[in-house]
């Protein structure tokens, strides 16, 4: 009996040492230490042995079992470490590989790209870019911009108000950021403000939500000529180096004087006629296309930020507001503004 135990011990420890995987090891554990294993049988049968043999055989069998258990445990550790290592190597994923099948990469919306183009041009002229709240106070949207109480833009049919807060509304233009920017920084200030604006308006050239870029320049000695030069640089970046500008007198509550700005038509070169002699359809034969509103900041507006270092006797400047959709429609020949917001990829993909 003792010899047999020794034989089992020898055979089992050699097999355990040679095992190449955790699964193989588990098989060996069942074979040598499981319920039906020979050694288990020996241990179970000790009680039936003659009393003088019990001690010796029991001791040997228990030692053999302990030794095999320890060997199994050591091998299990060794194998699971190397199996983990192997798995880590074979599971390695290269996250830089393209997906299968490769997915088309998206691109910024044409409105975002057009906004970026305007920003970049203005940054090139030394302007900062700022953004402001779309939910605005009546004070910034109207009052501080010199809109008198009965001004039509304040009416319900033009403006989205917040029902529970009569002095809160969706901003109708980016101009409120003129006042907010001046509150935040003393002069000189050169800032452009891109963003969404909201009006109760909806047709082929108007949408209840659209985008503007506001510009504001305040310093000492700024004149209408500086406004004209600045806008000329911007319009040439947007519509071509050959463009000319025309400033027409207009009215805005927050600028005085105010102008509407036309750019010479980039389809007919400003002549109003196409090569074949027909009337240019883009400018309707006018040679000019209306592109934005602007003006010299009204001293009344500066009066609202006097406490922030804006003394209307010392500093002055200009402001302008340009519609991003209108620029994009003109630049790319898009006939209907609503197409920008239908989210039809066949439309959007054309401007990648
Ligand atoms: N806020 C005006 C609008 O939405 C556009 C505008 C006109 C902005 C003249 C200006 C400006 O800064 O000087 O119709």
CSV table of C-alpha atoms in Angstrom, one decimal, residues 4-183:
chain,number,residue,atom,x,y,z
A,4,UNK,CA,1.3,2.3,-4.3
A,5,UNK,CA,0.8,5.7,-2.6
A,6,UNK,CA,4.4,6.6,-3.5
A,7,UNK,CA,3.8,5.6,-7.1
A,8,UNK,CA,0.6,7.7,-7.4
A,9,UNK,CA,2.5,10.6,-5.8
A,10,UNK,CA,5.3,10.3,-8.3
A,11,UNK,CA,3.1,9.9,-11.3
A,12,UNK,CA,0.8,12.7,-10.3
A,13,UNK,CA,3.5,15.2,-9.5
A,14,UNK,CA,5.2,14.6,-12.9
A,15,UNK,CA,1.9,15.0,-14.7
A,16,UNK,CA,1.1,18.3,-12.8
A,17,UNK,CA,4.6,19.7,-13.6
A,18,UNK,CA,4.0,18.9,-17.3
A,19,UNK,CA,0.5,20.4,-17.5
A,20,UNK,CA,0.3,23.0,-20.2
A,21,UNK,CA,-3.0,24.7,-19.4
A,22,UNK,CA,-5.5,25.4,-16.6
A,23,UNK,CA,-8.0,23.0,-18.2
A,24,UNK,CA,-5.4,20.2,-18.2
A,25,UNK,CA,-4.6,20.9,-14.6
A,26,UNK,CA,-8.3,20.7,-13.6
A,27,UNK,CA,-8.4,17.3,-15.2
A,28,UNK,CA,-5.4,16.1,-13.2
A,29,UNK,CA,-7.0,17.4,-10.0
A,30,UNK,CA,-10.1,15.4,-10.7
A,31,UNK,CA,-8.1,12.3,-11.7
A,32,UNK,CA,-5.7,12.3,-8.6
A,33,UNK,CA,-7.7,14.1,-5.9
A,34,UNK,CA,-11.3,13.8,-7.1
A,35,UNK,CA,-14.0,11.7,-5.4
A,36,UNK,CA,-13.3,8.7,-7.6
A,37,UNK,CA,-9.5,9.0,-7.4
A,38,UNK,CA,-7.4,6.1,-6.1
A,39,UNK,CA,-5.8,8.2,-3.4
A,40,UNK,CA,-9.2,9.4,-2.1
A,41,UNK,CA,-10.2,5.7,-2.0
A,42,UNK,CA,-7.2,4.9,0.1
A,43,UNK,CA,-8.0,7.7,2.5
A,44,UNK,CA,-11.6,6.6,2.8
A,45,UNK,CA,-10.6,3.0,3.4
A,46,UNK,CA,-8.1,3.7,6.3
A,47,UNK,CA,-10.7,2.7,8.9
A,48,UNK,CA,-10.9,-0.8,7.4
A,49,UNK,CA,-7.2,-1.4,7.6
A,50,UNK,CA,-5.7,-3.4,10.4
A,51,UNK,CA,-5.1,-1.0,13.3
A,52,UNK,CA,-1.2,-1.3,13.1
A,53,UNK,CA,-1.2,-0.2,9.5
A,54,UNK,CA,-3.7,2.7,9.8
A,55,UNK,CA,-1.2,5.3,11.2
A,56,UNK,CA,1.5,4.7,8.6
A,57,UNK,CA,-0.7,4.4,5.5
A,58,UNK,CA,-3.0,7.3,6.7
A,59,UNK,CA,0.1,9.5,7.2
A,60,UNK,CA,1.6,8.7,3.8
A,61,UNK,CA,-1.7,9.2,2.0
A,62,UNK,CA,-2.4,12.5,3.7
A,63,UNK,CA,1.1,13.8,3.0
A,64,UNK,CA,0.8,12.7,-0.7
A,65,UNK,CA,-2.6,14.5,-0.9
A,66,UNK,CA,-1.2,17.7,0.7
A,67,UNK,CA,1.8,17.7,-1.6
A,68,UNK,CA,-0.3,17.2,-4.7
A,69,UNK,CA,-2.6,20.0,-3.6
A,70,UNK,CA,0.3,22.3,-3.1
A,71,UNK,CA,1.7,21.4,-6.5
A,72,UNK,CA,-1.6,21.9,-8.2
A,73,UNK,CA,-1.9,25.3,-6.6
A,74,UNK,CA,1.6,26.4,-7.7
A,75,UNK,CA,1.0,25.2,-11.2
A,76,UNK,CA,-2.4,26.9,-11.3
A,77,UNK,CA,-0.8,30.2,-10.4
A,78,UNK,CA,2.0,29.8,-13.0
A,79,UNK,CA,-0.4,28.8,-15.8
A,80,UNK,CA,-3.1,31.5,-15.1
A,81,UNK,CA,-0.4,34.2,-15.1
A,82,UNK,CA,1.0,33.0,-18.5
A,83,UNK,CA,-2.5,32.5,-19.9
A,84,UNK,CA,-3.5,36.0,-18.9
A,85,UNK,CA,-0.3,37.3,-20.6
A,86,UNK,CA,-1.2,35.4,-23.8
A,87,UNK,CA,-4.7,36.7,-23.7
A,88,UNK,CA,-3.5,40.3,-23.3
A,89,UNK,CA,-1.2,39.9,-26.3
A,90,UNK,CA,-3.8,38.2,-28.5
A,91,UNK,CA,-6.7,40.6,-27.5
A,92,UNK,CA,-4.8,43.7,-28.3
A,93,UNK,CA,-7.0,46.1,-30.2
A,94,UNK,CA,-5.5,48.8,-32.4
A,95,UNK,CA,-8.0,51.7,-31.9
A,96,UNK,CA,-6.4,53.7,-34.6
A,97,UNK,CA,-7.4,51.2,-37.3
A,98,UNK,CA,-10.4,52.4,-39.4
A,99,UNK,CA,-13.7,50.7,-38.6
A,100,UNK,CA,-15.0,48.0,-40.8
A,101,UNK,CA,-16.5,49.1,-43.1
A,102,UNK,CA,-15.0,52.5,-42.8
A,103,UNK,CA,-17.6,55.1,-41.7
A,104,UNK,CA,-17.8,58.4,-43.6
A,105,UNK,CA,-16.4,61.2,-41.5
A,106,UNK,CA,-18.7,64.1,-40.8
A,107,UNK,CA,-18.0,67.7,-41.3
A,108,UNK,CA,-19.2,71.0,-39.9
A,109,UNK,CA,-22.5,72.3,-41.1
A,110,UNK,CA,-22.3,75.0,-43.8
A,111,UNK,CA,-23.6,77.6,-41.3
A,112,UNK,CA,-20.8,76.7,-38.8
A,113,UNK,CA,-18.3,76.9,-41.6
A,114,UNK,CA,-19.5,80.3,-42.8
A,115,UNK,CA,-19.5,81.6,-39.2
A,116,UNK,CA,-16.0,80.3,-38.8
A,117,UNK,CA,-14.9,82.1,-42.0
A,118,UNK,CA,-16.3,85.4,-40.8
A,119,UNK,CA,-14.7,84.9,-37.4
A,120,UNK,CA,-11.3,84.1,-38.9
A,121,UNK,CA,-11.4,87.2,-41.1
A,122,UNK,CA,-12.2,89.4,-38.1
A,123,UNK,CA,-9.6,87.7,-35.9
A,124,UNK,CA,-7.1,88.5,-38.7
A,125,UNK,CA,-8.1,92.2,-38.1
A,126,UNK,CA,-7.4,91.9,-34.4
A,127,UNK,CA,-10.9,91.2,-33.1
A,128,UNK,CA,-11.8,88.8,-30.2
A,129,UNK,CA,-14.6,86.3,-30.5
A,130,UNK,CA,-17.2,86.2,-27.7
A,131,UNK,CA,-20.5,84.3,-27.2
A,132,UNK,CA,-23.5,85.4,-25.2
A,133,UNK,CA,-26.8,84.0,-23.9
A,134,UNK,CA,-29.6,83.1,-26.3
A,135,UNK,CA,-32.1,83.7,-23.5
A,136,UNK,CA,-31.8,87.3,-22.8
A,137,UNK,CA,-33.1,90.1,-20.7
A,138,UNK,CA,-35.3,92.8,-22.2
A,139,UNK,CA,-32.8,95.3,-20.8
A,140,UNK,CA,-29.9,94.0,-23.0
A,141,UNK,CA,-32.0,93.1,-26.1
A,142,UNK,CA,-33.9,96.4,-26.2
A,143,UNK,CA,-33.6,98.9,-23.5
A,144,UNK,CA,-29.8,99.4,-23.4
A,145,UNK,CA,-29.8,99.3,-27.2
A,146,UNK,CA,-31.9,102.5,-27.2
A,147,UNK,CA,-35.2,100.8,-28.3
A,148,UNK,CA,-37.9,103.1,-27.1
A,149,UNK,CA,-40.9,101.4,-25.4
A,150,UNK,CA,-43.2,101.5,-28.4
A,151,UNK,CA,-40.6,100.1,-30.8
A,152,UNK,CA,-42.2,97.5,-33.2
A,153,UNK,CA,-39.4,94.9,-32.6
A,154,UNK,CA,-40.6,94.7,-29.0
A,155,UNK,CA,-44.1,93.6,-30.1
A,156,UNK,CA,-45.4,90.1,-29.4
A,157,UNK,CA,-45.7,89.4,-33.1
A,158,UNK,CA,-41.9,89.8,-33.6
A,159,UNK,CA,-40.4,88.4,-30.4
A,160,UNK,CA,-40.6,85.2,-28.4
A,161,UNK,CA,-41.1,86.1,-24.8
A,162,UNK,CA,-40.9,83.7,-21.8
A,163,UNK,CA,-44.4,83.6,-20.5
A,164,UNK,CA,-43.6,83.5,-16.7
A,165,UNK,CA,-41.0,86.2,-17.0
A,166,UNK,CA,-42.2,89.2,-19.1
A,167,UNK,CA,-38.7,90.7,-19.1
A,168,UNK,CA,-37.0,87.5,-20.5
A,169,UNK,CA,-37.0,86.6,-24.2
A,170,UNK,CA,-35.1,84.7,-26.9
A,171,UNK,CA,-32.7,87.3,-28.2
A,172,UNK,CA,-33.9,88.8,-31.5
A,173,UNK,CA,-30.3,89.8,-32.5
A,174,UNK,CA,-26.7,89.4,-31.3
A,175,UNK,CA,-26.6,93.1,-30.6
A,176,UNK,CA,-27.2,92.7,-26.8
A,177,UNK,CA,-23.7,91.4,-26.6
A,178,UNK,CA,-22.5,94.9,-27.5
A,179,UNK,CA,-23.6,96.0,-24.1
A,180,UNK,CA,-22.5,92.9,-22.3
A,181,UNK,CA,-19.1,93.0,-23.9
A,182,UNK,CA,-18.6,96.6,-22.8
A,183,UNK,CA,-19.7,95.8,-19.3
